[in-house]
Structures are given as C-alpha cells and as structure tokens.
C-alpha cells in the first residue's frame, strides 16, 4: 500500500478580487515554498484560475476548479469544462460540494457524472460527501455518505478511486464554526474507507480522505492526527494566508 501524502486544499468559493488574490496566492506560494511538507492546492473561482496558474507555475502549490461541467464542450452557456481546466494547468476539480448540491440541484447522479468528466480530462476529482444536521440527528449519516459513494462506484467502479480524493464534509460544519470532533470525523472516515475496502483493500488504503468543515489552525492538528484523516478541504480559513499556512503546517 502506498503511503498517503497529506493534502490540504483551499476552497475560496466565490471570493477574491484580483488584488486580494494576488496577495493571497503570493503569500501561500512563499509560505509553502518555505518548507511545508504536505501537498497543497488552492481552488479559486474560475475567473482567477489563469492568474493562479501563472503565479504558481513551477511552485509546489497545485490549483484546481471548484466545479466543472459534465460536458466536454459545446452549447452549454456559462459552463466550464474539464478540458478547459486542464488546459490552464488544474490538477484537481471539486465535485459534489454541498453548496452545489443544495443550491444548484446537483444530486448523486450528476455528481457521479462530474467525477467521470474530471477524470476523463485528466483531473483528480475531490468528491465531497456529507450529511446535514437533520440527517445526523436522524442517525442516517452513514446511509447518506454510502449513497453518494455508491453512485460513483456504480458509474465508474472501484478502480476510479485510484485517482481520486474524497472529502468528508458534514454540511452542519461548513462555514458554521462548528467542527466535527476528531472522533466524529474519524468514525465517518473509517466508514468510507471500509466501504471501499470491501471492494478493493489496496485502493481503499491508498485513497486520501480529507475532512472539511470549519477547520482552522487551532483544530487542524488533532483532526489530521486521526488514522483515516489524510488532510483537509478548507473553506473560510483558506482566504487568510497565515491561517491557511498554519493549517498546512499542522498537516506536516
Ligand atoms: C468548504 O467550503 O468546503 C468548507 C469546508 O468551508 P469552511 O472551512 O469554511 O467550513
């Protein structure tokens, strides 16, 4: 089994002017270059990707898209495709973020299509899964996570997870300041890995499973110290270079 290298990915969401992005990308590039061991990626809004690509080329920081179309090209006004992201040097594409699921009606089937579209373009999908507060309180966390995973497994098979990242993001913890406890997160991460291991032990052992949901410098180390937590998908804290870098260092 290959050793899993910790990945810290920053999801900027719909934030950042040109000037703010220049300062943020520059600071992250310098900070990571000064000796962060974890793999680091940022996912800016589409319009800022060319700028990130130019600034980060040749640096250890990777970049990716927050979303992508299920189509390669054509009459899909307003969409951005996997090949376009790849053309601008993206390594990753986030698929199935809870905000896409909640506000843009992306269900598990659409997310599975996006997962496939990312891989077809040579991108590594970061597949987000996670339960709402109501689902957790109803005791259906594992069922919800399993349903999202199974949709991708049904469409693409277990081998597809050799070139994918999973992010467990409890919806109730995203942007709320409420973090899952390391034990709560570890339990779901172990469940995810176990579900994949039932199909292929080596793939399950190699796949990186990130935690996302109000991660900060102050809570990152304990979360990343859990056996099945291989890094983080960071929203709000990725907009502050010092905070984001402290999370990256906590992953070392
Ligand atoms: C996210 O948007 O993926 C996320 C985890 O956000 P935050 O870190 O702000 O909770």
mmCIF file of C-alpha atoms and ligand atoms in Angstrom:
data_model
loop_
_atom_site.group_PDB
_atom_site.id
_atom_site.type_symbol
_atom_site.label_atom_id
_atom_site.label_comp_id
_atom_site.label_asym_id
_atom_site.label_seq_id
_atom_site.Cartn_x
_atom_site.Cartn_y
_atom_site.Cartn_z
ATOM 1 C CA UNK A 1 0.000 0.000 0.000
ATOM 2 C CA UNK A 2 1.404 3.420 -0.915
ATOM 3 C CA UNK A 3 1.832 5.924 1.906
ATOM 4 C CA UNK A 4 -0.856 8.596 1.775
ATOM 5 C CA UNK A 5 0.581 12.099 1.477
ATOM 6 C CA UNK A 6 -1.463 14.679 3.329
ATOM 7 C CA UNK A 7 -3.360 17.082 1.081
ATOM 8 C CA UNK A 8 -4.585 20.486 2.176
ATOM 9 C CA UNK A 9 -6.883 22.089 -0.404
ATOM 10 C CA UNK A 10 -8.288 25.602 -0.134
ATOM 11 C CA UNK A 11 -11.780 26.248 -1.483
ATOM 12 C CA UNK A 12 -12.096 30.016 -1.968
ATOM 13 C CA UNK A 13 -15.740 29.742 -3.001
ATOM 14 C CA UNK A 14 -16.974 32.979 -4.685
ATOM 15 C CA UNK A 15 -14.429 35.292 -3.069
ATOM 16 C CA UNK A 16 -11.448 37.340 -4.130
ATOM 17 C CA UNK A 17 -10.722 40.417 -6.217
ATOM 18 C CA UNK A 18 -7.650 40.484 -8.459
ATOM 19 C CA UNK A 19 -5.706 42.435 -5.854
ATOM 20 C CA UNK A 20 -6.758 40.189 -2.957
ATOM 21 C CA UNK A 21 -5.964 37.099 -4.980
ATOM 22 C CA UNK A 22 -2.519 38.390 -5.890
ATOM 23 C CA UNK A 23 -1.700 38.915 -2.232
ATOM 24 C CA UNK A 24 -3.167 35.582 -1.148
ATOM 25 C CA UNK A 25 -1.617 33.411 -3.869
ATOM 26 C CA UNK A 26 1.754 35.112 -3.410
ATOM 27 C CA UNK A 27 1.730 34.578 0.352
ATOM 28 C CA UNK A 28 0.661 30.930 0.043
ATOM 29 C CA UNK A 29 3.320 30.295 -2.575
ATOM 30 C CA UNK A 30 6.041 31.797 -0.373
ATOM 31 C CA UNK A 31 4.813 30.061 2.788
ATOM 32 C CA UNK A 32 4.539 26.623 1.194
ATOM 33 C CA UNK A 33 7.894 27.090 -0.546
ATOM 34 C CA UNK A 34 9.477 27.819 2.834
ATOM 35 C CA UNK A 35 9.111 24.183 3.835
ATOM 36 C CA UNK A 36 5.561 22.801 4.051
ATOM 37 C CA UNK A 37 5.720 19.031 3.522
ATOM 38 C CA UNK A 38 2.039 18.412 2.837
ATOM 39 C CA UNK A 39 0.703 18.690 -0.681
ATOM 40 C CA UNK A 40 -1.164 21.985 -1.011
ATOM 41 C CA UNK A 41 -3.712 23.064 -3.602
ATOM 42 C CA UNK A 42 -5.964 26.086 -3.991
ATOM 43 C CA UNK A 43 -9.292 26.199 -5.807
ATOM 44 C CA UNK A 44 -10.071 29.815 -6.741
ATOM 45 C CA UNK A 45 -13.128 30.993 -8.710
ATOM 46 C CA UNK A 46 -12.823 30.080 -12.416
ATOM 47 C CA UNK A 47 -12.008 33.620 -13.488
ATOM 48 C CA UNK A 48 -8.945 33.708 -11.236
ATOM 49 C CA UNK A 49 -7.531 30.360 -12.389
ATOM 50 C CA UNK A 50 -5.369 31.791 -15.221
ATOM 51 C CA UNK A 51 -3.833 34.184 -12.717
ATOM 52 C CA UNK A 52 -3.219 31.362 -10.192
ATOM 53 C CA UNK A 53 -1.697 29.240 -12.969
ATOM 54 C CA UNK A 54 0.706 31.994 -13.963
ATOM 55 C CA UNK A 55 1.744 32.742 -10.381
ATOM 56 C CA UNK A 56 2.044 29.158 -9.177
ATOM 57 C CA UNK A 57 3.686 27.527 -12.210
ATOM 58 C CA UNK A 58 6.843 25.757 -11.087
ATOM 59 C CA UNK A 59 5.925 26.068 -7.398
ATOM 60 C CA UNK A 60 4.892 23.164 -5.142
ATOM 61 C CA UNK A 61 1.335 24.558 -4.880
ATOM 62 C CA UNK A 62 -1.233 22.981 -7.202
ATOM 63 C CA UNK A 63 -4.546 24.514 -8.267
ATOM 64 C CA UNK A 64 -7.957 23.307 -9.264
ATOM 65 C CA UNK A 65 -11.553 24.195 -10.096
ATOM 66 C CA UNK A 66 -14.448 24.319 -7.648
ATOM 67 C CA UNK A 67 -16.792 22.695 -10.155
ATOM 68 C CA UNK A 68 -16.929 21.597 -13.793
ATOM 69 C CA UNK A 69 -19.440 20.756 -16.488
ATOM 70 C CA UNK A 70 -20.479 17.191 -17.199
ATOM 71 C CA UNK A 71 -19.818 18.032 -20.895
ATOM 72 C CA UNK A 72 -16.504 18.399 -22.725
ATOM 73 C CA UNK A 73 -17.520 21.343 -24.934
ATOM 74 C CA UNK A 74 -20.444 22.754 -26.868
ATOM 75 C CA UNK A 75 -23.598 24.802 -26.381
ATOM 76 C CA UNK A 76 -23.665 24.955 -22.583
ATOM 77 C CA UNK A 77 -23.689 28.686 -21.871
ATOM 78 C CA UNK A 78 -21.952 29.679 -18.676
ATOM 79 C CA UNK A 79 -20.282 26.327 -18.104
ATOM 80 C CA UNK A 80 -16.588 25.437 -17.790
ATOM 81 C CA UNK A 81 -15.363 22.001 -18.863
ATOM 82 C CA UNK A 82 -12.734 19.611 -17.554
ATOM 83 C CA UNK A 83 -10.508 20.025 -20.647
ATOM 84 C CA UNK A 84 -10.616 23.822 -20.145
ATOM 85 C CA UNK A 85 -9.484 23.443 -16.535
ATOM 86 C CA UNK A 86 -6.739 21.058 -17.579
ATOM 87 C CA UNK A 87 -5.645 23.477 -20.296
ATOM 88 C CA UNK A 88 -5.000 26.020 -17.531
ATOM 89 C CA UNK A 89 -2.909 23.543 -15.574
ATOM 90 C CA UNK A 90 -5.505 22.492 -12.999
ATOM 91 C CA UNK A 91 -4.729 19.259 -11.179
ATOM 92 C CA UNK A 92 -8.000 18.980 -9.250
ATOM 93 C CA UNK A 93 -11.718 19.634 -9.558
ATOM 94 C CA UNK A 94 -14.065 19.668 -6.591
ATOM 95 C CA UNK A 95 -17.273 17.745 -7.323
ATOM 96 C CA UNK A 96 -20.400 17.470 -5.205
ATOM 97 C CA UNK A 97 -19.671 20.296 -2.785
ATOM 98 C CA UNK A 98 -22.689 20.643 -0.507
ATOM 99 C CA UNK A 99 -23.356 24.174 -1.812
ATOM 100 C CA UNK A 100 -23.601 22.778 -5.367
ATOM 101 C CA UNK A 101 -25.898 20.033 -4.111
ATOM 102 C CA UNK A 102 -28.093 22.416 -2.088
ATOM 103 C CA UNK A 103 -28.298 25.488 -4.367
ATOM 104 C CA UNK A 104 -27.832 24.030 -7.852
ATOM 105 C CA UNK A 105 -29.749 20.793 -7.538
ATOM 106 C CA UNK A 106 -26.759 18.526 -8.118
ATOM 107 C CA UNK A 107 -27.767 15.061 -6.985
ATOM 108 C CA UNK A 108 -25.583 11.984 -6.585
ATOM 109 C CA UNK A 109 -26.056 11.025 -10.254
ATOM 110 C CA UNK A 110 -24.947 14.432 -11.550
ATOM 111 C CA UNK A 111 -22.022 14.395 -9.132
ATOM 112 C CA UNK A 112 -21.015 10.958 -10.409
ATOM 113 C CA UNK A 113 -21.080 12.344 -13.967
ATOM 114 C CA UNK A 114 -18.890 15.259 -12.901
ATOM 115 C CA UNK A 115 -16.488 12.839 -11.215
ATOM 116 C CA UNK A 116 -16.181 10.976 -14.529
ATOM 117 C CA UNK A 117 -15.861 14.194 -16.531
ATOM 118 C CA UNK A 118 -12.985 15.311 -14.300
ATOM 119 C CA UNK A 119 -11.109 12.033 -14.675
ATOM 120 C CA UNK A 120 -11.719 11.935 -18.426
ATOM 121 C CA UNK A 121 -9.970 15.322 -18.642
ATOM 122 C CA UNK A 122 -7.002 14.150 -16.560
ATOM 123 C CA UNK A 123 -8.111 15.956 -13.399
ATOM 124 C CA UNK A 124 -8.275 14.401 -9.939
ATOM 125 C CA UNK A 125 -11.811 14.790 -8.609
ATOM 126 C CA UNK A 126 -12.215 15.808 -4.965
ATOM 127 C CA UNK A 127 -15.538 14.119 -4.248
ATOM 128 C CA UNK A 128 -17.427 15.813 -1.395
ATOM 129 C CA UNK A 129 -19.852 13.778 0.684
ATOM 130 C CA UNK A 130 -21.573 14.562 3.968
ATOM 131 C CA UNK A 131 -24.789 14.717 5.902
ATOM 132 C CA UNK A 132 -26.995 17.601 7.021
ATOM 133 C CA UNK A 133 -27.707 18.184 10.691
ATOM 134 C CA UNK A 134 -31.187 16.656 10.303
ATOM 135 C CA UNK A 135 -29.670 13.559 8.708
ATOM 136 C CA UNK A 136 -27.105 13.221 11.518
ATOM 137 C CA UNK A 137 -29.800 13.625 14.148
ATOM 138 C CA UNK A 138 -31.920 11.030 12.374
ATOM 139 C CA UNK A 139 -28.981 8.610 12.534
ATOM 140 C CA UNK A 140 -28.619 8.414 8.743
ATOM 141 C CA UNK A 141 -25.075 9.803 8.341
ATOM 142 C CA UNK A 142 -23.636 6.524 7.064
ATOM 143 C CA UNK A 143 -26.589 5.903 4.737
ATOM 144 C CA UNK A 144 -26.212 9.373 3.165
ATOM 145 C CA UNK A 145 -22.448 9.025 2.714
ATOM 146 C CA UNK A 146 -22.839 5.488 1.357
ATOM 147 C CA UNK A 147 -25.443 6.640 -1.181
ATOM 148 C CA UNK A 148 -23.084 9.315 -2.541
ATOM 149 C CA UNK A 149 -20.153 6.899 -2.729
ATOM 150 C CA UNK A 150 -22.237 4.138 -4.279
ATOM 151 C CA UNK A 151 -23.431 6.424 -7.096
ATOM 152 C CA UNK A 152 -19.807 6.995 -8.119
ATOM 153 C CA UNK A 153 -18.908 3.328 -7.657
ATOM 154 C CA UNK A 154 -21.870 2.263 -9.807
ATOM 155 C CA UNK A 155 -20.892 4.669 -12.587
ATOM 156 C CA UNK A 156 -17.102 4.301 -12.559
ATOM 157 C CA UNK A 157 -16.117 1.294 -10.423
ATOM 158 C CA UNK A 158 -13.713 0.998 -7.514
ATOM 159 C CA UNK A 159 -10.613 1.423 -9.732
ATOM 160 C CA UNK A 160 -11.640 5.039 -10.344
ATOM 161 C CA UNK A 161 -10.746 5.779 -6.721
ATOM 162 C CA UNK A 162 -7.055 5.163 -7.513
ATOM 163 C CA UNK A 163 -7.058 8.666 -8.983
ATOM 164 C CA UNK A 164 -9.497 10.489 -6.745
ATOM 165 C CA UNK A 165 -9.706 12.246 -3.405
ATOM 166 C CA UNK A 166 -12.725 12.083 -1.104
ATOM 167 C CA UNK A 167 -13.696 14.932 1.231
ATOM 168 C CA UNK A 168 -15.993 14.189 4.145
ATOM 169 C CA UNK A 169 -17.750 17.489 4.792
ATOM 170 C CA UNK A 170 -20.610 17.384 7.271
ATOM 171 C CA UNK A 171 -22.959 20.096 5.972
ATOM 172 C CA UNK A 172 -23.640 21.319 9.521
ATOM 173 C CA UNK A 173 -19.931 22.066 9.968
ATOM 174 C CA UNK A 174 -19.345 24.018 6.735
ATOM 175 C CA UNK A 175 -18.918 27.721 7.367
ATOM 176 C CA UNK A 176 -20.663 27.448 10.738
ATOM 177 C CA UNK A 177 -17.682 27.453 13.087
ATOM 178 C CA UNK A 178 -18.911 24.052 14.375
ATOM 179 C CA UNK A 179 -16.256 21.450 13.667
ATOM 180 C CA UNK A 180 -16.912 17.722 13.884
ATOM 181 C CA UNK A 181 -14.918 16.339 16.788
ATOM 182 C CA UNK A 182 -11.860 14.361 15.677
ATOM 183 C CA UNK A 183 -13.685 11.221 16.872
ATOM 184 C CA UNK A 184 -16.872 12.023 14.905
ATOM 185 C CA UNK A 185 -14.850 12.724 11.775
ATOM 186 C CA UNK A 186 -12.626 9.660 12.194
ATOM 187 C CA UNK A 187 -15.692 7.425 12.563
ATOM 188 C CA UNK A 188 -17.095 8.559 9.204
ATOM 189 C CA UNK A 189 -13.692 8.436 7.507
ATOM 190 C CA UNK A 190 -13.238 4.850 8.724
ATOM 191 C CA UNK A 191 -16.705 4.029 7.420
ATOM 192 C CA UNK A 192 -15.821 5.457 3.981
ATOM 193 C CA UNK A 193 -12.534 3.582 3.810
ATOM 194 C CA UNK A 194 -14.214 0.399 4.989
ATOM 195 C CA UNK A 195 -16.866 0.644 2.283
ATOM 196 C CA UNK A 196 -14.166 0.944 -0.381
ATOM 197 C CA UNK A 197 -12.052 -1.777 1.279
ATOM 198 C CA UNK A 198 -14.909 -4.223 0.900
ATOM 199 C CA UNK A 199 -14.337 -3.861 -2.860
ATOM 200 C CA UNK A 200 -10.564 -3.369 -3.006
ATOM 201 C CA UNK A 201 -8.249 -3.160 0.014
ATOM 202 C CA UNK A 202 -5.354 -1.567 -1.866
ATOM 203 C CA UNK A 203 -7.477 1.180 -3.428
ATOM 204 C CA UNK A 204 -9.106 1.894 -0.063
ATOM 205 C CA UNK A 205 -5.715 2.025 1.632
ATOM 206 C CA UNK A 206 -4.323 4.474 -0.897
ATOM 207 C CA UNK A 207 -7.201 6.905 -1.334
ATOM 208 C CA UNK A 208 -6.914 10.203 0.521
ATOM 209 C CA UNK A 209 -9.932 11.152 2.601
ATOM 210 C CA UNK A 210 -9.954 14.822 3.620
ATOM 211 C CA UNK A 211 -12.048 16.374 6.371
ATOM 212 C CA UNK A 212 -13.791 19.683 5.702
ATOM 213 C CA UNK A 213 -15.919 21.822 7.980
ATOM 214 C CA UNK A 214 -14.632 24.842 9.909
ATOM 215 C CA UNK A 215 -11.020 23.658 10.008
ATOM 216 C CA UNK A 216 -8.670 26.267 11.497
ATOM 217 C CA UNK A 217 -5.056 26.383 12.570
ATOM 218 C CA UNK A 218 -6.207 25.688 16.114
ATOM 219 C CA UNK A 219 -8.071 22.432 15.415
ATOM 220 C CA UNK A 220 -6.223 21.078 12.369
ATOM 221 C CA UNK A 221 -3.507 19.096 14.121
ATOM 222 C CA UNK A 222 -5.867 16.962 16.166
ATOM 223 C CA UNK A 223 -8.092 16.293 13.147
ATOM 224 C CA UNK A 224 -5.149 15.408 10.894
ATOM 225 C CA UNK A 225 -3.782 13.151 13.647
ATOM 226 C CA UNK A 226 -6.663 10.685 13.177
ATOM 227 C CA UNK A 227 -5.804 7.429 11.416
ATOM 228 C CA UNK A 228 -8.126 7.902 8.446
ATOM 229 C CA UNK A 229 -7.955 11.697 8.049
ATOM 230 C CA UNK A 230 -5.470 12.463 5.277
ATOM 231 C CA UNK A 231 -5.790 16.228 5.187
ATOM 232 C CA UNK A 232 -8.415 18.899 4.819
ATOM 233 C CA UNK A 233 -10.645 20.795 2.438
ATOM 234 C CA UNK A 234 -10.576 24.300 3.819
ATOM 235 C CA UNK A 235 -13.134 26.990 3.054
ATOM 236 C CA UNK A 236 -13.181 30.230 5.045
ATOM 237 C CA UNK A 237 -9.733 29.794 6.569
ATOM 238 C CA UNK A 238 -8.147 29.423 3.110
ATOM 239 C CA UNK A 239 -8.871 33.117 2.460
ATOM 240 C CA UNK A 240 -6.386 34.145 5.116
ATOM 241 C CA UNK A 241 -2.840 33.222 4.113
ATOM 242 C CA UNK A 242 -1.484 32.968 7.654
ATOM 243 C CA UNK A 243 -4.387 30.842 8.862
ATOM 244 C CA UNK A 244 -4.234 28.608 5.790
ATOM 245 C CA UNK A 245 -0.476 28.178 6.147
ATOM 246 C CA UNK A 246 -0.849 27.274 9.805
ATOM 247 C CA UNK A 247 -3.267 24.516 8.723
ATOM 248 C CA UNK A 248 -0.752 23.349 6.103
ATOM 249 C CA UNK A 249 1.979 23.204 8.737
ATOM 250 C CA UNK A 250 -0.302 21.279 11.104
ATOM 251 C CA UNK A 251 -0.502 18.615 8.413
ATOM 252 C CA UNK A 252 3.274 18.010 8.396
HETATM 253 C C1 LIG B 1 -15.882 24.160 2.375
HETATM 254 O O1 LIG B 1 -16.458 25.094 1.819
HETATM 255 O O2 LIG B 1 -15.581 23.142 1.721
HETATM 256 C C2 LIG B 1 -15.565 24.270 3.791
HETATM 257 C C3 LIG B 1 -15.100 23.234 4.425
HETATM 258 O O3 LIG B 1 -15.784 25.512 4.366
HETATM 259 P P1 LIG B 1 -15.323 26.001 5.839
HETATM 260 O O4 LIG B 1 -13.900 25.538 6.034
HETATM 261 O O5 LIG B 1 -15.465 27.469 5.805
HETATM 262 O O6 LIG B 1 -16.249 25.325 6.813
#
